[in-house]
Amino acid sequence: MRETTLTFIGTGHFQPAPDNDTASFVLNGHCLIDCGWNAAITMTRYGYTPLDIDRLLITHCHQDHYLGLAGVIFLRHLRENTVDALCQLEIIGPVEDIGRIVELARAYMQVEAFQRLANAKPEVVGVEPGQTIEAGELSIATAPVEHSVQGLAYRIRDERTGVELGFSGDTAYLPELAEHFRGVDVLVYEASWGVEDPEEGTEAGHSGVRQSARIARDAEAGKLYIVHTNRGQQGEILSAAREIFPETYWPEPGMTLHLP
Ligand SMILES: [Zn+2]
Ligand SMILES: [Zn+2]
């Protein structure tokens, strides 16, 4: 039976912990959503390898969401001889920043001095918030977020299974996101402010968990998974969310959802 799978590689908050990387999720075994500090190595702990990644979706270009990019590109290059044909890597992200960040990652690896690495150039797709793109079996709709840099809230439909997933990236409370995420089966949402209630539409830049839960409730999402928050307050954060949206969960790193 065909299924959609989503593995939580890292769910952490700005800085990784020894047992939890920052934002990184693997969809259907080949699409990496955000690229935490150590994504290339962390994903191998859960049975994935950068050699299988042909699409990388970056929500926005803050370090906790892209720092592992050079590692992913370099590991693919180092191990390319171990596979018959290495898939092309397409990197999708906010048009304002993604091209520059990929070029900087390549410069950091000194591609000018390593010809084969220079040849292994990822394809970069800069996306304007609101744009929709097709990527293999995935239809990807984006919406703007409220953050200090340009960001993309991804709504992804697996056309093989009809499963729909939403990823907030980093954002302050923005009621319009409920419309963007309407009816998704799974909503992966940040809650950097935990049980605090930052003002709406301000420079908060991030959401409190009650705001995340309100988006899930208003969107009539299936299930809400809280990420990018304080793991030390798991109990309080979950109860605050569940008062508003009972189907709220706390994903442990390595957990895989099999959908539908
Ligand atoms: Zn951010
Ligand atoms: Zn972040």
Short mmCIF file of C-alpha atoms and ligand atoms in Angstrom, two decimals:
data_model
loop_
_atom_site.label_atom_id
_atom_site.label_comp_id
_atom_site.label_asym_id
_atom_site.label_seq_id
_atom_site.Cartn_x
_atom_site.Cartn_y
_atom_site.Cartn_z
CA MET A 1 0.00 0.00 0.00
CA ARG A 2 1.26 3.45 -0.81
CA GLU A 3 1.92 5.66 2.14
CA THR A 4 3.36 9.01 3.00
CA THR A 5 6.07 8.96 5.63
CA LEU A 6 7.39 11.81 7.71
CA THR A 7 10.37 11.38 10.04
CA PHE A 8 11.27 13.99 12.64
CA ILE A 9 15.07 14.17 12.36
CA GLY A 10 15.43 17.25 14.56
CA THR A 11 12.81 19.20 16.49
CA GLY A 12 15.05 21.44 18.60
CA HIS A 13 15.08 25.10 19.43
CA PHE A 14 17.94 27.16 17.85
CA GLN A 15 20.70 24.94 19.29
CA PRO A 16 20.87 21.18 18.96
CA ALA A 17 21.10 18.94 22.03
CA PRO A 18 23.23 15.78 21.93
CA ASP A 19 20.06 13.79 21.23
CA ASN A 20 18.14 16.30 19.14
CA ASP A 21 19.14 18.36 16.12
CA THR A 22 17.41 21.58 15.06
CA ALA A 23 14.66 21.71 12.43
CA SER A 24 15.01 18.81 9.98
CA PHE A 25 12.29 16.51 8.66
CA VAL A 26 12.46 13.78 6.01
CA LEU A 27 9.38 13.31 3.85
CA ASN A 28 8.95 10.08 1.84
CA GLY A 29 12.60 9.20 2.39
CA HIS A 30 13.91 11.67 -0.18
CA CYS A 31 12.69 15.18 0.61
CA LEU A 32 14.44 17.02 3.43
CA ILE A 33 12.56 19.93 4.96
CA ASP A 34 14.96 22.34 6.66
CA CYS A 35 18.52 21.34 7.35
CA GLY A 36 19.58 21.51 11.01
CA TRP A 37 23.14 21.88 12.26
CA ASN A 38 24.06 18.21 11.79
CA ALA A 39 21.34 17.00 9.43
CA ALA A 40 23.65 14.91 7.22
CA ILE A 41 24.79 12.78 10.16
CA THR A 42 21.65 12.94 12.28
CA MET A 43 19.52 11.52 9.47
CA THR A 44 21.77 8.46 9.20
CA ARG A 45 20.87 7.64 12.82
CA TYR A 46 17.30 7.11 11.59
CA GLY A 47 18.04 5.14 8.43
CA TYR A 48 18.33 7.92 5.84
CA THR A 49 21.29 9.20 3.87
CA PRO A 50 21.96 12.46 2.02
CA LEU A 51 22.53 10.27 -1.07
CA ASP A 52 18.77 9.72 -1.19
CA ILE A 53 17.87 13.39 -0.83
CA ASP A 54 16.83 14.92 -4.15
CA ARG A 55 14.81 17.82 -2.74
CA LEU A 56 15.66 20.17 0.09
CA LEU A 57 13.03 22.68 1.16
CA ILE A 58 14.30 25.50 3.33
CA THR A 59 11.63 27.48 5.20
CA HIS A 60 13.92 30.48 5.73
CA CYS A 61 17.58 31.31 5.92
CA HIS A 62 18.24 31.43 9.65
CA GLN A 63 21.18 29.33 10.74
CA ASP A 64 19.22 26.77 12.79
CA HIS A 65 17.35 25.88 9.56
CA TYR A 66 20.25 25.71 7.09
CA LEU A 67 23.52 25.23 9.00
CA GLY A 68 23.81 21.58 7.93
CA LEU A 69 23.61 22.42 4.23
CA ALA A 70 27.34 22.19 3.51
CA GLY A 71 27.43 18.81 5.29
CA VAL A 72 24.61 17.42 3.15
CA ILE A 73 26.24 18.59 -0.10
CA PHE A 74 29.69 17.38 0.98
CA LEU A 75 28.54 13.94 2.15
CA ARG A 76 26.72 13.37 -1.15
CA HIS A 77 29.95 14.24 -2.94
CA LEU A 78 32.15 12.03 -0.70
CA ARG A 79 29.95 8.98 -1.13
CA GLU A 80 28.76 9.44 -4.70
CA ASN A 81 30.85 6.49 -5.89
CA THR A 82 28.88 4.16 -3.61
CA VAL A 83 25.70 4.50 -5.69
CA ASP A 84 25.00 3.76 -9.36
CA ALA A 85 23.65 7.19 -10.12
CA LEU A 86 23.54 10.07 -7.68
CA CYS A 87 20.26 11.95 -7.87
CA GLN A 88 20.37 15.64 -8.65
CA LEU A 89 19.77 17.82 -5.58
CA GLU A 90 17.23 20.59 -5.94
CA ILE A 91 17.21 23.21 -3.19
CA ILE A 92 14.02 25.20 -2.79
CA GLY A 93 13.77 28.24 -0.53
CA PRO A 94 12.84 31.91 -0.17
CA VAL A 95 13.89 33.84 -3.26
CA GLU A 96 15.48 36.68 -1.28
CA ASP A 97 18.13 34.51 0.39
CA ILE A 98 18.37 30.95 -0.88
CA GLY A 99 20.69 31.53 -3.85
CA ARG A 100 23.21 33.43 -1.74
CA ILE A 101 23.18 30.86 1.09
CA VAL A 102 23.81 27.96 -1.29
CA GLU A 103 26.65 29.87 -2.96
CA LEU A 104 28.17 30.66 0.46
CA ALA A 105 27.95 26.99 1.49
CA ARG A 106 29.75 26.03 -1.72
CA ALA A 107 32.38 28.73 -1.19
CA TYR A 108 32.93 27.43 2.36
CA MET A 109 33.70 24.02 0.82
CA GLN A 110 36.26 25.66 -1.50
CA VAL A 111 34.65 24.29 -4.63
CA GLU A 112 37.10 26.22 -6.81
CA ALA A 113 39.87 23.94 -5.55
CA PHE A 114 37.95 20.66 -5.93
CA GLN A 115 36.72 20.19 -9.47
CA ARG A 116 34.35 17.27 -8.82
CA LEU A 117 32.74 19.18 -5.99
CA ALA A 118 32.38 22.18 -8.26
CA ASN A 119 30.56 19.97 -10.78
CA ALA A 120 28.14 18.66 -8.14
CA LYS A 121 26.19 21.89 -8.21
CA PRO A 122 22.71 21.78 -6.68
CA GLU A 123 19.85 23.27 -8.63
CA VAL A 124 18.45 26.26 -6.74
CA VAL A 125 14.81 27.30 -6.96
CA GLY A 126 14.02 30.64 -5.36
CA VAL A 127 10.37 30.85 -4.38
CA GLU A 128 8.27 33.93 -3.82
CA PRO A 129 5.88 33.48 -0.84
CA GLY A 130 2.49 32.59 -2.32
CA GLN A 131 4.01 30.67 -5.21
CA THR A 132 3.07 27.03 -5.87
CA ILE A 133 5.50 24.51 -7.32
CA GLU A 134 5.48 20.88 -8.43
CA ALA A 135 8.30 18.65 -7.24
CA GLY A 136 7.94 15.00 -8.25
CA GLU A 137 5.00 13.47 -6.34
CA LEU A 138 4.70 16.62 -4.23
CA SER A 139 2.61 19.71 -4.89
CA ILE A 140 3.97 22.50 -2.75
CA ALA A 141 2.04 25.67 -1.94
CA THR A 142 3.76 28.45 -0.02
CA ALA A 143 2.53 31.40 2.00
CA PRO A 144 4.33 34.33 3.64
CA VAL A 145 5.08 34.22 7.36
CA GLU A 146 5.76 36.92 9.95
CA HIS A 147 9.46 36.63 10.74
CA SER A 148 12.60 38.75 10.64
CA VAL A 149 13.68 37.35 7.26
CA GLN A 150 11.64 36.19 4.28
CA GLY A 151 10.08 32.82 5.09
CA LEU A 152 7.86 30.23 3.47
CA ALA A 153 5.07 28.31 5.18
CA TYR A 154 4.90 25.08 3.19
CA ARG A 155 1.71 23.20 2.45
CA ILE A 156 2.67 19.94 0.78
CA ARG A 157 0.36 17.45 -0.90
CA ASP A 158 1.55 13.95 -1.71
CA GLU A 159 -0.31 13.34 -4.98
CA ARG A 160 0.08 9.54 -4.64
CA THR A 161 -1.77 9.31 -1.34
CA GLY A 162 -3.68 12.60 -1.06
CA VAL A 163 -2.00 13.23 2.31
CA GLU A 164 -1.40 16.91 3.06
CA LEU A 165 1.15 18.31 5.48
CA GLY A 166 1.89 21.80 6.72
CA PHE A 167 5.17 23.26 8.00
CA SER A 168 5.13 26.66 9.66
CA GLY A 169 8.85 27.34 9.72
CA ASP A 170 9.39 30.25 12.10
CA THR A 171 6.55 32.72 12.39
CA ALA A 172 4.71 35.03 14.74
CA TYR A 173 0.96 34.49 15.01
CA LEU A 174 -0.58 35.19 11.63
CA PRO A 175 -4.29 34.31 11.38
CA GLU A 176 -4.07 33.95 7.57
CA LEU A 177 -1.96 30.83 8.06
CA ALA A 178 -5.08 28.95 9.22
CA GLU A 179 -6.49 29.41 5.71
CA HIS A 180 -3.24 28.29 4.11
CA PHE A 181 -3.18 25.13 6.23
CA ARG A 182 -6.93 24.42 6.01
CA GLY A 183 -7.68 20.71 6.37
CA VAL A 184 -4.09 19.41 6.38
CA ASP A 185 -3.70 15.98 7.94
CA VAL A 186 -0.52 16.91 9.79
CA LEU A 187 0.63 20.33 10.89
CA VAL A 188 4.21 20.75 12.12
CA TYR A 189 4.34 24.07 13.91
CA GLU A 190 6.82 26.09 15.87
CA ALA A 191 6.17 27.31 19.43
CA SER A 192 9.33 29.17 20.38
CA TRP A 193 7.57 31.22 23.05
CA GLY A 194 6.23 28.10 24.77
CA VAL A 195 3.41 28.93 27.17
CA GLU A 196 4.02 32.67 26.91
CA ASP A 197 1.60 34.69 24.81
CA PRO A 198 3.52 37.16 22.67
CA GLU A 199 1.54 39.97 21.11
CA GLU A 200 0.17 39.28 17.68
CA GLY A 201 1.70 40.77 14.57
CA THR A 202 4.53 42.37 16.50
CA GLU A 203 8.24 41.87 16.44
CA ALA A 204 7.82 38.66 18.44
CA GLY A 205 8.85 36.83 15.30
CA HIS A 206 7.76 33.52 16.79
CA SER A 207 4.62 31.88 18.15
CA GLY A 208 3.51 30.88 21.61
CA VAL A 209 2.01 27.41 21.74
CA ARG A 210 -1.53 28.71 22.29
CA GLN A 211 -1.19 30.64 19.05
CA SER A 212 0.07 27.53 17.26
CA ALA A 213 -2.91 25.59 18.63
CA ARG A 214 -5.33 28.30 17.50
CA ILE A 215 -3.98 28.04 13.96
CA ALA A 216 -4.41 24.23 14.06
CA ARG A 217 -7.96 24.58 15.43
CA ASP A 218 -8.99 27.29 12.96
CA ALA A 219 -7.44 25.32 10.10
CA GLU A 220 -9.31 22.17 11.21
CA ALA A 221 -6.04 20.28 10.90
CA GLY A 222 -5.89 16.57 11.69
CA LYS A 223 -3.00 16.58 14.14
CA LEU A 224 -0.61 19.22 15.42
CA TYR A 225 3.04 18.43 16.15
CA ILE A 226 4.88 21.04 18.21
CA VAL A 227 8.53 21.73 17.35
CA HIS A 228 11.14 24.48 17.83
CA THR A 229 10.29 24.96 21.50
CA ASN A 230 11.56 24.41 25.01
CA ARG A 231 11.78 20.69 25.66
CA GLY A 232 12.18 21.35 29.37
CA GLN A 233 8.54 22.52 29.49
CA GLN A 234 6.98 19.65 27.57
CA GLY A 235 4.16 19.04 30.06
CA GLU A 236 3.01 22.65 30.34
CA ILE A 237 3.32 23.27 26.62
CA LEU A 238 1.28 20.21 25.69
CA SER A 239 -1.50 20.92 28.19
CA ALA A 240 -1.76 24.56 27.10
CA ALA A 241 -2.07 23.47 23.46
CA ARG A 242 -4.53 20.66 24.15
CA GLU A 243 -6.96 23.02 25.88
CA ILE A 244 -7.34 24.68 22.50
CA PHE A 245 -6.58 21.81 20.14
CA PRO A 246 -6.78 18.35 21.75
CA GLU A 247 -5.01 16.56 18.89
CA THR A 248 -1.63 18.06 19.77
CA TYR A 249 1.48 15.88 19.99
CA TRP A 250 5.12 16.10 20.96
CA PRO A 251 7.31 14.45 18.33
CA GLU A 252 10.41 12.71 19.61
CA PRO A 253 13.45 12.79 17.33
CA GLY A 254 13.47 9.70 15.12
CA MET A 255 9.70 9.29 15.21
CA THR A 256 8.12 8.38 11.86
CA LEU A 257 4.50 8.99 10.89
CA HIS A 258 3.00 6.54 8.39
CA LEU A 259 0.11 8.25 6.64
CA PRO A 260 -2.78 8.10 6.02
ZN ZN B 1 14.10 31.93 12.20
ZN ZN B 2 14.44 28.79 13.91
#
